[in-house]
XYZ file of N, CA, C and O in Angstrom:
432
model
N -135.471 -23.381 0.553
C -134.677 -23.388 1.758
C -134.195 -21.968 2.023
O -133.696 -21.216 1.186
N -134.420 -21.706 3.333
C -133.932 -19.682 4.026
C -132.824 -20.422 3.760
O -132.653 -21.605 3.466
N -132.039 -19.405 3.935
C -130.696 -18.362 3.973
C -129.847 -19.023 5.111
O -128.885 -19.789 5.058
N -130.580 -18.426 6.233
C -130.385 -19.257 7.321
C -130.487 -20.787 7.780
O -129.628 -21.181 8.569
N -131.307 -21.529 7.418
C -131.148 -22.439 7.143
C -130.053 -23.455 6.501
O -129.652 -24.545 6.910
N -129.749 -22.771 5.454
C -128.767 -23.194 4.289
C -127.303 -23.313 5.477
O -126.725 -24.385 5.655
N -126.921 -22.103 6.138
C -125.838 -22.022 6.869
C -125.735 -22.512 7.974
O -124.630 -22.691 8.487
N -126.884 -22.834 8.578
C -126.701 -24.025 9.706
C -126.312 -25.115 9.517
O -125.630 -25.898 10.178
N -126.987 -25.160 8.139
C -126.742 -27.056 7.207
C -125.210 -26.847 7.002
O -124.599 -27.646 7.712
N -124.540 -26.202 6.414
C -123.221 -25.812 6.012
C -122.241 -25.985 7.428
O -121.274 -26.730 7.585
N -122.901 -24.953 8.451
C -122.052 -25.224 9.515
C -122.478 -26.604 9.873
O -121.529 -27.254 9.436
N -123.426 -27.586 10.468
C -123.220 -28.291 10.944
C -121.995 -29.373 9.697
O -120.986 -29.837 10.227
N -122.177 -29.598 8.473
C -121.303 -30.160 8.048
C -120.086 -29.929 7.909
O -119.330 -30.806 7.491
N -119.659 -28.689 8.235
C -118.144 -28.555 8.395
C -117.791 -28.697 9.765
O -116.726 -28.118 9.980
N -118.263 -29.237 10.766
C -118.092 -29.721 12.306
C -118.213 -30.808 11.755
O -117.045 -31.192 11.683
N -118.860 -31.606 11.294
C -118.655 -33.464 11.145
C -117.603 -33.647 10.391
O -117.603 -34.822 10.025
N -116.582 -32.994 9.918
C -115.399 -33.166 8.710
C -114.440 -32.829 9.286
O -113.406 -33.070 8.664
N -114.277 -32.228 10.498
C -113.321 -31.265 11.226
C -112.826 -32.352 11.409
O -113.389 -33.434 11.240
N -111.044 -32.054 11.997
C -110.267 -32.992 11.896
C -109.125 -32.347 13.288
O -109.186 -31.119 13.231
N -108.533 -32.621 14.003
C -107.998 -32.323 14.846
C -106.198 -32.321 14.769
O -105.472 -32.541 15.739
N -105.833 -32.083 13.676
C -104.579 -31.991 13.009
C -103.799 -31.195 12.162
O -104.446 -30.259 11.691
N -102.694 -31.244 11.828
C -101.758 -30.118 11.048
C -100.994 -30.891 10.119
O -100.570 -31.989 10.478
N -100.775 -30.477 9.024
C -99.787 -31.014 7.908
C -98.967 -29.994 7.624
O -99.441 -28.985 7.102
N -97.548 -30.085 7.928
C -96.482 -29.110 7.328
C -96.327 -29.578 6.119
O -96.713 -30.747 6.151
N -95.958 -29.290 5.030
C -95.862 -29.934 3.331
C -94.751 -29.887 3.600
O -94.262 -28.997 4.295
N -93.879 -31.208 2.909
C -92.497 -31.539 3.196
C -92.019 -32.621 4.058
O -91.125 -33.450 3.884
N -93.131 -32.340 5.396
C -92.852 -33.026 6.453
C -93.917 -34.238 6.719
O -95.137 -34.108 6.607
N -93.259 -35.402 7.080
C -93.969 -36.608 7.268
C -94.303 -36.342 9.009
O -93.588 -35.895 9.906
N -95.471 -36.750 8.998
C -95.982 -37.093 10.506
C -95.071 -38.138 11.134
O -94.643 -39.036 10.408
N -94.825 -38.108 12.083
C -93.883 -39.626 13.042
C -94.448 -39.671 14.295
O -94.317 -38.651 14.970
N -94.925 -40.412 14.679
C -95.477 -41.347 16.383
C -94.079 -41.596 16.863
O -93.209 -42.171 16.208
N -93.958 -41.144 17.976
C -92.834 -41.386 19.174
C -93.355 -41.866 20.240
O -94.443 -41.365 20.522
N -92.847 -42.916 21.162
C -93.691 -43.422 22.075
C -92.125 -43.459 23.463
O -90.915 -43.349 23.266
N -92.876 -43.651 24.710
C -91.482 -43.198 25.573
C -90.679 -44.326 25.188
O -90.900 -45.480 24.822
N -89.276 -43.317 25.472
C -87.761 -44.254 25.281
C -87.504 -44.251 24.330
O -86.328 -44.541 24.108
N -88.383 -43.937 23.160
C -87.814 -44.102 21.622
C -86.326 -43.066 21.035
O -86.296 -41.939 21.527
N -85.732 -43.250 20.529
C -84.025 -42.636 20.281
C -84.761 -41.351 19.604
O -85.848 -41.532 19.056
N -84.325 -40.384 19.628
C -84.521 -39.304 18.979
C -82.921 -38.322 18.250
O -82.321 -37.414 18.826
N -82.681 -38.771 17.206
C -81.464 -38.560 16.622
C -81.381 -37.448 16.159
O -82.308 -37.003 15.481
N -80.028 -36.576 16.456
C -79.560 -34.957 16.602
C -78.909 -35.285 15.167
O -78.076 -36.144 14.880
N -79.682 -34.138 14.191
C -79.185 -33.938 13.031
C -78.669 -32.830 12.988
O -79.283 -31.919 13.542
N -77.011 -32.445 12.137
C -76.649 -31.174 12.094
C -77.066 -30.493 10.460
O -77.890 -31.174 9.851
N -76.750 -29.699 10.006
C -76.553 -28.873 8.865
C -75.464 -28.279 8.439
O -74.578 -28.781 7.747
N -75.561 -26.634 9.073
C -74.105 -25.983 8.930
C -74.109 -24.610 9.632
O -75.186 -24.115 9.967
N -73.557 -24.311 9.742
C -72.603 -23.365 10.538
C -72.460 -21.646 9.663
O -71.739 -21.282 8.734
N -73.527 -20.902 10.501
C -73.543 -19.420 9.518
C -73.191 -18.336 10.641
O -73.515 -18.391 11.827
N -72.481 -17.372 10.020
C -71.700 -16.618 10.580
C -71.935 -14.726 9.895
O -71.758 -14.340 8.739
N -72.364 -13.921 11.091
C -72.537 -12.843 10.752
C -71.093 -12.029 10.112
O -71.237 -11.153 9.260
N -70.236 -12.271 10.424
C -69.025 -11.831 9.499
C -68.660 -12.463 8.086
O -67.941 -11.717 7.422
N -69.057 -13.923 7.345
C -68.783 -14.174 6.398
C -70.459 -14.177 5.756
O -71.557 -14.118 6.310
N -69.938 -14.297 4.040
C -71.402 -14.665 3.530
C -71.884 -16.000 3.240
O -72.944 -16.308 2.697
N -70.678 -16.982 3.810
C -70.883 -18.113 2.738
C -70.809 -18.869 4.357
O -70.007 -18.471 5.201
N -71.823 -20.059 4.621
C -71.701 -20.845 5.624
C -70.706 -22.037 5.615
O -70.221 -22.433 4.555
N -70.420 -22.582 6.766
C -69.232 -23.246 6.963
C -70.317 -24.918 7.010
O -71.445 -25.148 7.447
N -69.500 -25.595 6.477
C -69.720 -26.855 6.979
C -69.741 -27.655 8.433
O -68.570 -27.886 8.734
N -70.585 -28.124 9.369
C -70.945 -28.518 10.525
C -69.337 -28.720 10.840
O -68.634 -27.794 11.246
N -68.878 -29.980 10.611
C -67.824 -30.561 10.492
C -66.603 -29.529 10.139
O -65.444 -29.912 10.300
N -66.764 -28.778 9.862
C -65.228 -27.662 9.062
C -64.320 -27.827 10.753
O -63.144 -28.153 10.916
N -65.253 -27.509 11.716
C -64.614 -26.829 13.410
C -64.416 -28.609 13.764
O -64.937 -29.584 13.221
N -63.674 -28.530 14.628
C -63.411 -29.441 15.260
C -64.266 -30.513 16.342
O -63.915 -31.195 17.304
N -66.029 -30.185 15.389
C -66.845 -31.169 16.931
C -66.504 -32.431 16.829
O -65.742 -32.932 16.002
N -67.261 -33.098 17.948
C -67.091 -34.451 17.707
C -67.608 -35.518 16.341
O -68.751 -35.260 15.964
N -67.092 -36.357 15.782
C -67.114 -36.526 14.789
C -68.230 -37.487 14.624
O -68.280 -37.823 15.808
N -69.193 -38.208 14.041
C -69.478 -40.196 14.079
C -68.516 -40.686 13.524
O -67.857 -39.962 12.778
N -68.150 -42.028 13.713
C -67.363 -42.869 12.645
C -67.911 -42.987 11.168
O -67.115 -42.958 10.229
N -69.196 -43.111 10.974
C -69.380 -42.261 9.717
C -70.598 -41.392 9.225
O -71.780 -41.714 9.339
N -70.025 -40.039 8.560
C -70.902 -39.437 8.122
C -71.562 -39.812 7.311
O -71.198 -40.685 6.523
N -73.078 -39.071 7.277
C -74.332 -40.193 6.643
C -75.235 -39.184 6.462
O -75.900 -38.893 7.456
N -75.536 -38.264 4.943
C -76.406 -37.333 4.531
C -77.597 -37.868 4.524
O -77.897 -38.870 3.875
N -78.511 -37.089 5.407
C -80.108 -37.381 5.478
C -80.662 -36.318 5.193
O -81.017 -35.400 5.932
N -80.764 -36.477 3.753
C -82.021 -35.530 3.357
C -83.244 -36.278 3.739
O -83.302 -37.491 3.941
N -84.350 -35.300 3.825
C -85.848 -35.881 4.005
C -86.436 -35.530 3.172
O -87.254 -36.336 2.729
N -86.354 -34.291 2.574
C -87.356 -34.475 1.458
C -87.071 -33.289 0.157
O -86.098 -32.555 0.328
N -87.543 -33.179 -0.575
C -87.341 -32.683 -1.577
C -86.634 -31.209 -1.854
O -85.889 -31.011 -2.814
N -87.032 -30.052 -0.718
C -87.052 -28.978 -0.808
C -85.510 -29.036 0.048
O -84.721 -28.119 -0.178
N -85.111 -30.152 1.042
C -83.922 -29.914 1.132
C -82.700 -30.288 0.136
O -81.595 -29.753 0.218
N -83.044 -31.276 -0.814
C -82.070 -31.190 -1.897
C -81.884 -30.325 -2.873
O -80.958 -30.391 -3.681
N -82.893 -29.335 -2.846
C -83.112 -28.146 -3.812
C -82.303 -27.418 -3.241
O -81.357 -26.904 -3.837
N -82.484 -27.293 -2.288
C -81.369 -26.252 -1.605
C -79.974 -25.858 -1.187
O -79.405 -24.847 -0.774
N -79.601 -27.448 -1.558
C -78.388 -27.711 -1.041
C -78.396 -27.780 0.203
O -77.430 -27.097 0.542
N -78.957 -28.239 1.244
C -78.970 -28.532 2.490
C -77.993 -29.953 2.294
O -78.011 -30.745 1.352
N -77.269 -29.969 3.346
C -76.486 -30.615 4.285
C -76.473 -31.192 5.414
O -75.704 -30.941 6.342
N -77.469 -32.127 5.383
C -78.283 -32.663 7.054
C -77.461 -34.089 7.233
O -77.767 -35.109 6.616
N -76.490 -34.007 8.071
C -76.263 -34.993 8.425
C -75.965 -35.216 10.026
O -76.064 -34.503 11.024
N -75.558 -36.539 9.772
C -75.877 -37.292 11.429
C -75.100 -36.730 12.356
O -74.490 -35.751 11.927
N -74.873 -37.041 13.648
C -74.109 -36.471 14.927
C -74.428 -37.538 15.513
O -75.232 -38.445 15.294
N -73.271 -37.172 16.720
C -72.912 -38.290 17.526
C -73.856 -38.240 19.015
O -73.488 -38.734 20.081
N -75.251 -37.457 18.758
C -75.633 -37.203 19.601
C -77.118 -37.637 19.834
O -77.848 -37.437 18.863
N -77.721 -38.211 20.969
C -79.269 -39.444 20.670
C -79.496 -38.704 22.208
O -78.796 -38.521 23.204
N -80.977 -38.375 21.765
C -81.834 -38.094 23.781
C -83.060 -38.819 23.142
O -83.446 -39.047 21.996
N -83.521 -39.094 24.489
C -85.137 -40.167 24.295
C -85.885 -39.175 24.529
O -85.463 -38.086 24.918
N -87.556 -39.566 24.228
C -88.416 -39.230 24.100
C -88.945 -39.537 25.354
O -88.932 -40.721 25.691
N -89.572 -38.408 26.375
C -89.733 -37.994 28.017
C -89.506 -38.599 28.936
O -90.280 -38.987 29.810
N -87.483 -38.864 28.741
C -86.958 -39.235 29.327
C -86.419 -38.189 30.434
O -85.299 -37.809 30.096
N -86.827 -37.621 31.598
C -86.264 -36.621 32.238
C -84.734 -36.424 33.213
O -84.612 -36.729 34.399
N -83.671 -35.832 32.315
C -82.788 -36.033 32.782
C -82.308 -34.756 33.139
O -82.567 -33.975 32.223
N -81.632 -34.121 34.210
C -81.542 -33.025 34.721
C -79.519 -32.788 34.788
O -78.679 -33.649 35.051
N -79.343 -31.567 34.499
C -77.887 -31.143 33.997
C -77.478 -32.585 33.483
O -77.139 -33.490 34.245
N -77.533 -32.675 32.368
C -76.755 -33.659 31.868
C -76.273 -33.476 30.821
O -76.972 -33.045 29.904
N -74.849 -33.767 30.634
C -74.167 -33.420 29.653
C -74.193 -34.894 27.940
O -74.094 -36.121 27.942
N -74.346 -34.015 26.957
C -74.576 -35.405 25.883
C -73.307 -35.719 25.076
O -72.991 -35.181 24.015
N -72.673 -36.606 25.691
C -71.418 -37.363 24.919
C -71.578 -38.796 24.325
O -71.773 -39.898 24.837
N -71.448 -38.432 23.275
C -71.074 -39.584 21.942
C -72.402 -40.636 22.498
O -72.468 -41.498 23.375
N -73.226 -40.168 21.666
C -74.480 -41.171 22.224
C -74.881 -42.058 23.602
O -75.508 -43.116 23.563
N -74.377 -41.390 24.858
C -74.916 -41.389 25.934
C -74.978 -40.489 26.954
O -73.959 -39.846 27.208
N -75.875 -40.331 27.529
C -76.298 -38.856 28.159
C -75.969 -39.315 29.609
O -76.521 -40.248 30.194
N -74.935 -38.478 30.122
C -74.251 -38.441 31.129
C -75.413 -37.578 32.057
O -76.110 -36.691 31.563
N -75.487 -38.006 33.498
C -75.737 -36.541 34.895
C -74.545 -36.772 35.688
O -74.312 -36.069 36.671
C-alpha cells in the first residue's frame, strides 16, 4: 500500500468518527428546552483593595429563605468554592426586554 494511499484511508476514517461536540472535564452536558427555569448561582465577592474575598451574602443582597451549597463537581470542593443558591430564576428563550429580576419573578 503507497503512502498516499495509506492517508486517504486514515483521512477518510477520521471523518466517519468525527463527532460534532465539546466536553469541558468537570462539567456535565444539560439539554434545556424553552421555558425551562435556569437557576442564578452565586459564589463570592473579590475586591481589588483586599486579598481575601468576601462571602456573596457578607453585603446586604437579597437573601433565599434558605441557603443551599451546590457544589457540582469535584474541582469545586478542592477549592473551597462557595456556590450557592439566589433568589434569582430567568427561562430559557424567554425574551423579556428591561426587566428587572426580583425574588424569582422577572418583572417589565
Amino acid at each position: 500500500m503507497g503512502t498516499k494511499r495509506k492517508t486517504l484511508f486514515f483521512a477518510f476514517f477520521l471523518l466517519l468518527s468525527s463527532a460534532h461536540s465539546f466536553y469541558l472535564p468537570g462539567v456535565a452536558p444539560r439539554d434545556f428546552q424553552r421555558g425551562d427555569p435556569l437557576y442564578v448561582k452565586v459564589n463570592k465577592l473579590s475586591s481589588t483593595k483586599t486579598q481575601l474575598p468576601y462571602d456573596y451574602y457578607f453585603l446586604n443582597y437579597c437573601k433565599p429563605p434558605k441557603i443551599v451549597n451546590n457544589a457540582e463537581n469535584l474541582g469545586e470542593v478542592l477549592r473551597g468554592d462557595r456556590i450557592e443558591n439566589s433568589v434569582y430564576t430567568v427561562r430559557i428563550c424567554d425574551l423579556l426586554w428591561c426587566c428587572f429580576l426580583v425574588a424569582d419573578k422577572p418583572y417589565g
